[in-house]
CSV table of C-alpha atoms in Angstrom, one decimal:
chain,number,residue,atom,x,y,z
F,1,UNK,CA,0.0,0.0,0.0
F,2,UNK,CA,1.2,3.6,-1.4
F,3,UNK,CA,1.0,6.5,1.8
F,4,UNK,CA,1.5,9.7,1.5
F,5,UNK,CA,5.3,9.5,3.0
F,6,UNK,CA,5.8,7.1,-0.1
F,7,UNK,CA,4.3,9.7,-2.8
F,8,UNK,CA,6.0,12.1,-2.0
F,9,UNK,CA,5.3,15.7,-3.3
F,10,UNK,CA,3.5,18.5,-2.0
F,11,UNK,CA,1.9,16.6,0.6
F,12,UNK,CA,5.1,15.1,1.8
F,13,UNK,CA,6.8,18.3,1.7
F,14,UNK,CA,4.3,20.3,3.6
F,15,UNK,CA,4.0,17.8,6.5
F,16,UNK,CA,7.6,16.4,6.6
F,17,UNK,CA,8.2,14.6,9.9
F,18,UNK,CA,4.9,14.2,11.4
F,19,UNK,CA,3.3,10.9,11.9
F,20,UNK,CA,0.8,10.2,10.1
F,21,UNK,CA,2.7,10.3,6.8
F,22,UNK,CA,3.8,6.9,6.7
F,23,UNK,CA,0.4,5.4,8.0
F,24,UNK,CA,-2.2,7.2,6.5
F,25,UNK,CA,-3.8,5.0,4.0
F,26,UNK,CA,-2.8,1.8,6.0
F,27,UNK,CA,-4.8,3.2,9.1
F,28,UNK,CA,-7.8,3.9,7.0
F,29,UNK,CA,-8.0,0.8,5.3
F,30,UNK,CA,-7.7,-0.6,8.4
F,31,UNK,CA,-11.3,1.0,9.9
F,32,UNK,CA,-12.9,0.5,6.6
F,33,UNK,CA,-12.1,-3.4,7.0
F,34,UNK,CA,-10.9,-3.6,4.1
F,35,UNK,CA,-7.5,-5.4,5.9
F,36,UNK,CA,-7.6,-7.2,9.5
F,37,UNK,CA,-4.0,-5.9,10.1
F,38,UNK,CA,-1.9,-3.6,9.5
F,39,UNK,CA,2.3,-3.3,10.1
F,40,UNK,CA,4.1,-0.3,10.9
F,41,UNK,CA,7.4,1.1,11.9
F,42,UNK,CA,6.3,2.0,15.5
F,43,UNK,CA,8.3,5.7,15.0
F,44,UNK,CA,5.5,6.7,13.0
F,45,UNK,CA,2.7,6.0,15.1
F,46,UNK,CA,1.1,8.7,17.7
F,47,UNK,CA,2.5,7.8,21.4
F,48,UNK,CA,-1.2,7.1,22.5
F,49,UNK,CA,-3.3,4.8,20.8
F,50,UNK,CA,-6.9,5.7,18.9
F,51,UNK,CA,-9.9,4.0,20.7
F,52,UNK,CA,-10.6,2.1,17.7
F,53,UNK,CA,-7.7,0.8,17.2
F,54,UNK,CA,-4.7,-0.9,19.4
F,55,UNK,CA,-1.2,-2.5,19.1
F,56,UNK,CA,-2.2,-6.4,18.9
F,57,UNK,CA,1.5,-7.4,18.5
F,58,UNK,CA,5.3,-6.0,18.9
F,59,UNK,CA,7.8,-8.5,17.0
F,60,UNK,CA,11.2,-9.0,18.5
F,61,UNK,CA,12.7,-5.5,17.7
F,62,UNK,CA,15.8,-4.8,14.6
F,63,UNK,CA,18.6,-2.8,15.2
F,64,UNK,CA,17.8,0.5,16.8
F,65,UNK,CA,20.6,2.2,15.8
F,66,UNK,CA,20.8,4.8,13.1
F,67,UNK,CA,23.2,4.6,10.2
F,68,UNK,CA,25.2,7.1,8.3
F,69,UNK,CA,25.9,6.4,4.8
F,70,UNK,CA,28.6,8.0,3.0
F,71,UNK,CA,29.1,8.1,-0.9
F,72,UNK,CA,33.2,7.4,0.0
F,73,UNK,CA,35.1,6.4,2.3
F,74,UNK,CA,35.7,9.7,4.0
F,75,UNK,CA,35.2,10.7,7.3
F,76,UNK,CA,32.8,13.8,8.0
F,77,UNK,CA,34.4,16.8,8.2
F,78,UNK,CA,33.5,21.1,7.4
F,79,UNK,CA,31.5,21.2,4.5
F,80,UNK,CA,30.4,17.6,4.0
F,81,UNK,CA,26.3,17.7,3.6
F,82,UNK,CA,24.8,15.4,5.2
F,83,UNK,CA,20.8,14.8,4.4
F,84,UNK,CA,17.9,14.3,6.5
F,85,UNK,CA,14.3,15.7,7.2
F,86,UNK,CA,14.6,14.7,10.8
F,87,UNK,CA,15.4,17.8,13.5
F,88,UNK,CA,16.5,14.7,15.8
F,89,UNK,CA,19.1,13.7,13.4
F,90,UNK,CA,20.1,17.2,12.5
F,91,UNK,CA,20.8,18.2,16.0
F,92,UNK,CA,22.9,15.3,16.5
F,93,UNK,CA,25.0,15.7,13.6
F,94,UNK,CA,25.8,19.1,14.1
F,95,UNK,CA,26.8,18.2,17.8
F,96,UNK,CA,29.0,15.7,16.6
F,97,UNK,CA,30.5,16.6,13.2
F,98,UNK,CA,31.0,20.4,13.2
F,99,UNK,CA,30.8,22.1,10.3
F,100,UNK,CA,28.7,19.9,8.5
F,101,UNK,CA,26.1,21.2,6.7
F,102,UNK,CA,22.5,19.2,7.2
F,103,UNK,CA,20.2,19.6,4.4
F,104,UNK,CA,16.6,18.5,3.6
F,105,UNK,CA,16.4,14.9,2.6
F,106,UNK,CA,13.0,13.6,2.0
F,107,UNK,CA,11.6,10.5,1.0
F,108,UNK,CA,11.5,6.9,1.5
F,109,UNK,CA,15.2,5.0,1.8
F,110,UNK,CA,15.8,3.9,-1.7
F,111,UNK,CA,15.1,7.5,-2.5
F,112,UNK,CA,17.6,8.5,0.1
F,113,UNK,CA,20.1,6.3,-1.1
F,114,UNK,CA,19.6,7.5,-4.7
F,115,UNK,CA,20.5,11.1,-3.8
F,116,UNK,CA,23.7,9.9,-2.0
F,117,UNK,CA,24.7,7.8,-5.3
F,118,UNK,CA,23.6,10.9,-7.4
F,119,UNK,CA,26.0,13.6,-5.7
F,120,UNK,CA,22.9,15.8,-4.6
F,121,UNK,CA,24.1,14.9,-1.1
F,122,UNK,CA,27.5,13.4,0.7
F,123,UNK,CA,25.8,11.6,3.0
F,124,UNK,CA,22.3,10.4,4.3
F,125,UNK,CA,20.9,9.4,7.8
F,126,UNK,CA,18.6,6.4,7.2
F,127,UNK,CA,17.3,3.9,9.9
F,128,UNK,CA,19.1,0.4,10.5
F,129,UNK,CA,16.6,-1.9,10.7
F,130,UNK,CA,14.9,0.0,7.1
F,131,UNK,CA,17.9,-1.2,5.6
F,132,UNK,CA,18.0,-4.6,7.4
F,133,UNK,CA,14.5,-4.8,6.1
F,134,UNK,CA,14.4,-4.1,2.3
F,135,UNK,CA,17.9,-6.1,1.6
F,136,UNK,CA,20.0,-3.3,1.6
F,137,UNK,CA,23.6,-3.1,2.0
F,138,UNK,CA,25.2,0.3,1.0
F,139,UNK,CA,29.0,1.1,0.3
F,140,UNK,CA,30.1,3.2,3.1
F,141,UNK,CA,27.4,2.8,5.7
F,142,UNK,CA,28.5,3.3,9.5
F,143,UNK,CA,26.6,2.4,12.5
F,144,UNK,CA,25.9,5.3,15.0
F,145,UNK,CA,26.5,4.5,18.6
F,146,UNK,CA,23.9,6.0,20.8
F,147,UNK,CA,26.8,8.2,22.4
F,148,UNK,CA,26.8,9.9,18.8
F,149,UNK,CA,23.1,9.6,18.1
F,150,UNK,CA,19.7,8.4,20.1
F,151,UNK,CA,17.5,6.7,17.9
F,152,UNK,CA,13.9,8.1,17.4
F,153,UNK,CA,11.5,6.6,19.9
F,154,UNK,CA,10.5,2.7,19.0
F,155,UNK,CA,12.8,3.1,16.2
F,156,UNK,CA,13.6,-0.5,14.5
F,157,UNK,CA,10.6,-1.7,16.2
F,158,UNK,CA,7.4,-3.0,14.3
F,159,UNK,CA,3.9,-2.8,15.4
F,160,UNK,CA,1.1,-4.8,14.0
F,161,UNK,CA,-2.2,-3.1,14.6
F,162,UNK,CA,-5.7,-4.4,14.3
F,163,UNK,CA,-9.1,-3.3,15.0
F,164,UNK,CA,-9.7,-2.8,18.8
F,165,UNK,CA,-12.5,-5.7,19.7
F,166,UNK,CA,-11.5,-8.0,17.2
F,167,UNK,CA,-10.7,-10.9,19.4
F,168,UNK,CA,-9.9,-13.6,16.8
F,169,UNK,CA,-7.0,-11.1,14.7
F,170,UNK,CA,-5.9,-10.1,18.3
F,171,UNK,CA,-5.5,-14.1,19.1
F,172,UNK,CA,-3.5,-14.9,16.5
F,173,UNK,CA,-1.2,-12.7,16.6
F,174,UNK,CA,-0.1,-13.6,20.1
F,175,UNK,CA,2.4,-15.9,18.2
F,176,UNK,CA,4.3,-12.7,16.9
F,177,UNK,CA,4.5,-11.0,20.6
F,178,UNK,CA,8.3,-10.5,21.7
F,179,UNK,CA,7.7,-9.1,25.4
F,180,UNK,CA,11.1,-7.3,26.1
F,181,UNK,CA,10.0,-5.3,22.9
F,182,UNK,CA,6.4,-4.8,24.2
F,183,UNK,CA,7.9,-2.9,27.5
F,184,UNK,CA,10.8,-1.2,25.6
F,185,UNK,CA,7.7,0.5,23.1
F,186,UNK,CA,5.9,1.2,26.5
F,187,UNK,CA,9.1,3.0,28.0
F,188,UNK,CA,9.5,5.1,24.8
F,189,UNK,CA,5.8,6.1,23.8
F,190,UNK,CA,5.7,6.7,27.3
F,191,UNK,CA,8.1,9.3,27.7
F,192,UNK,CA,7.0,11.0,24.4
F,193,UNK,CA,3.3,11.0,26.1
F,194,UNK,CA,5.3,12.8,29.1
F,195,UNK,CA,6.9,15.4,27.1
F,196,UNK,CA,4.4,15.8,24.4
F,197,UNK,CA,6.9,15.1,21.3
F,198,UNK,CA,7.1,13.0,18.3
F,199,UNK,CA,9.2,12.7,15.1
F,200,UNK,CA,9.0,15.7,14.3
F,201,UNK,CA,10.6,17.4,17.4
F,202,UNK,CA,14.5,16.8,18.3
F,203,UNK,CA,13.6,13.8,20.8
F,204,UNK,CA,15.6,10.6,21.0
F,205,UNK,CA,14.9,7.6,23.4
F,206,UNK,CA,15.8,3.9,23.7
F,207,UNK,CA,15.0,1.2,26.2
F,208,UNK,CA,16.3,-2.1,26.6
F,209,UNK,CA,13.7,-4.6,28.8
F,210,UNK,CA,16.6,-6.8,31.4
F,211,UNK,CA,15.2,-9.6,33.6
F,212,UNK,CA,13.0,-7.2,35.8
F,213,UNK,CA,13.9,-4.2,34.8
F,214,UNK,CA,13.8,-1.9,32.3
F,215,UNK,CA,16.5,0.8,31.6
F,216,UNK,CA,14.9,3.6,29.4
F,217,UNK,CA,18.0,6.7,27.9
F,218,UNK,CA,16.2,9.8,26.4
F,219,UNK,CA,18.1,12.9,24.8
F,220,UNK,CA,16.6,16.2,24.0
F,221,UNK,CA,18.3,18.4,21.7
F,222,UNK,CA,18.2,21.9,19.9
F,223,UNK,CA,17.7,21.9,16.2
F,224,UNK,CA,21.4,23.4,16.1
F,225,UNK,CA,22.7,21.1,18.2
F,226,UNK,CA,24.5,23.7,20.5
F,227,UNK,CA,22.4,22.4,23.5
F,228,UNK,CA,21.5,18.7,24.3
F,229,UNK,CA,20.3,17.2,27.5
F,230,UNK,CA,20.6,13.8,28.2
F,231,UNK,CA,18.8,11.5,31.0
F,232,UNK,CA,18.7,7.6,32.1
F,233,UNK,CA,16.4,5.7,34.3
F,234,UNK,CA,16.4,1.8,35.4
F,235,UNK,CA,12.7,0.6,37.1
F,236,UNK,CA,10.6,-2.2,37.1
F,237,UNK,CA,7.5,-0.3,35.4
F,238,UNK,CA,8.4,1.4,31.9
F,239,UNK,CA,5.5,4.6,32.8
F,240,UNK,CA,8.0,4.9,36.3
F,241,UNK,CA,10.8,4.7,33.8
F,242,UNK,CA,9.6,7.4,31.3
F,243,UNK,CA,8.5,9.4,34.5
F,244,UNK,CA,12.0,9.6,35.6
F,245,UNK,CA,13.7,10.3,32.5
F,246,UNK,CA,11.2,12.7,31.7
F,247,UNK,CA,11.4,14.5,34.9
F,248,UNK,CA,15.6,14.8,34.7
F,249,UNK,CA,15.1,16.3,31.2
F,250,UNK,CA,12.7,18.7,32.0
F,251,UNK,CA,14.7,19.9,35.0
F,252,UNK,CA,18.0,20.6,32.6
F,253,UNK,CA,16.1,22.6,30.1
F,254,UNK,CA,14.3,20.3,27.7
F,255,UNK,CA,10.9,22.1,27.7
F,256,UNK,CA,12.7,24.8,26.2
F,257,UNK,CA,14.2,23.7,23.8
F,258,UNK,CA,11.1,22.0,23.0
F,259,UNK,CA,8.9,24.4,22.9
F,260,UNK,CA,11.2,26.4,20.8
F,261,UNK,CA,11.5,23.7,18.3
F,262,UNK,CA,8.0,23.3,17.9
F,263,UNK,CA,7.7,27.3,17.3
F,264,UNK,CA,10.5,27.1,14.4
């Protein structure tokens, strides 16, 4: 199924980043009945669900990370653009390769990839696990550690939604549930719910579920990446978790730069 993300265009251009784009005609054909299920990236659903519908299933989760891919073998240095749509991404870059230039990058990854291979850009931010997932395997791709950049919120995780009542859909597809990756989604949605963000503001988070535990990292930054404030939490419930993180954000300055980022 085509979204609007996919298309591109006008529509894509006037709401870059905000969720909804990738989901759009997936979600409606989902209330209509015309499918029982539908399969997202979890990064580009709201953090709260919609009455009518719910998460029935969270596979075992990809690779988090975030990738950089280069169209050498060069490191990144003053003057090298780098392209993305993402202020998450942007801020992070700039923090840790100054003198980069970011640029708009829009579009789905192969299109991304494309406009790396074309020269149009040096290099493109694209999600591991969307590579993972379509087969691909760039020239000059480099893992990100979450010291250089905090993936979105549920980023490499899938969720598979269905119609909230439908019993038999939401029996079947107990078989998919990975539960470490249920409670890391919690932790994450969770602490977007708390500071009232989403892909389209510079937010990064990322939980790992342990034994009993679960140990949730969040990262707000400004769009120029000149201030970034960073805050960890280990609990037993991922809302305590995403309470906690929140709170130590918000007390070094993250509604600020928030609300600032949502005024830009």
């Amino acid at each position: 199924m085509t979204t609007a993300g996919d298309e591109g265009g006008d529509a894509a251009s006037s709401v870059a980043g905000l969720k909804g784009l990738w989901i759009d005609t997936i979600v409606e054909a989902l209330r209509n009945g015309e499918i029982d299920l539908a399969v997202h990236s979890a990064k580009d659903l709201p953090a709260e669900d919609d009455d009518d519908l719910t998460i029935g299933a969270v596979p075992e989760r990809g690779d988090p990370h975030d990738v950089l891919v280069m169209a050498d073998a060069g490191e990144p240095g003053p003057g090298t653009r780098i392209g993305t749509s993402s202020l998450r991404r942007r801020a992070q870059l700039l923090a840790a390769y100054p003198g980069v230039e970011v640029v708009q990058l829009r579009g789905n990854v192969p299109t991304r990839l494309r406009k790396v291979t074309d020269g149009e850009v040096t290099g493109a931010v694209v999600a591991a696990a969307g590579l993972e997932r379509l087969g691909l395997e760039p020239s000059h791709a480099r893992s990100l550690s979450v010291d250089v950049m905090v993936p979105a919120p549920c980023q490499g995780t899938l969720a598979v939604q269905c119609r909230a009542g439908d019993r038999i859909t939401a029996a079947v597809l107990t078989v998919l549930e990975h539960r470490p990756s249920r409670i890391a989604l919690e932790a994450e949605r969770a602490l977007m719910r708390r500071l009232d963000g989403g892909c389209s503001l510079p937010l990064g988070a990322i939980a790992a579920a342990k034994r009993d535990t679960v140990r949730l990292a969040g990262l707000v930054a400004s769009p120029d990446g000149s201030r970034i404030v960073r805050a960890a939490a280990e609990t037993r419930e991922p809302e305590r978790a995403a309470d906690l993180v929140a709170e130590q954000l918000l007390t070094g300055g993250a509604d600020r730069i928030l609300e600032e980022s949502r005024g830009a």
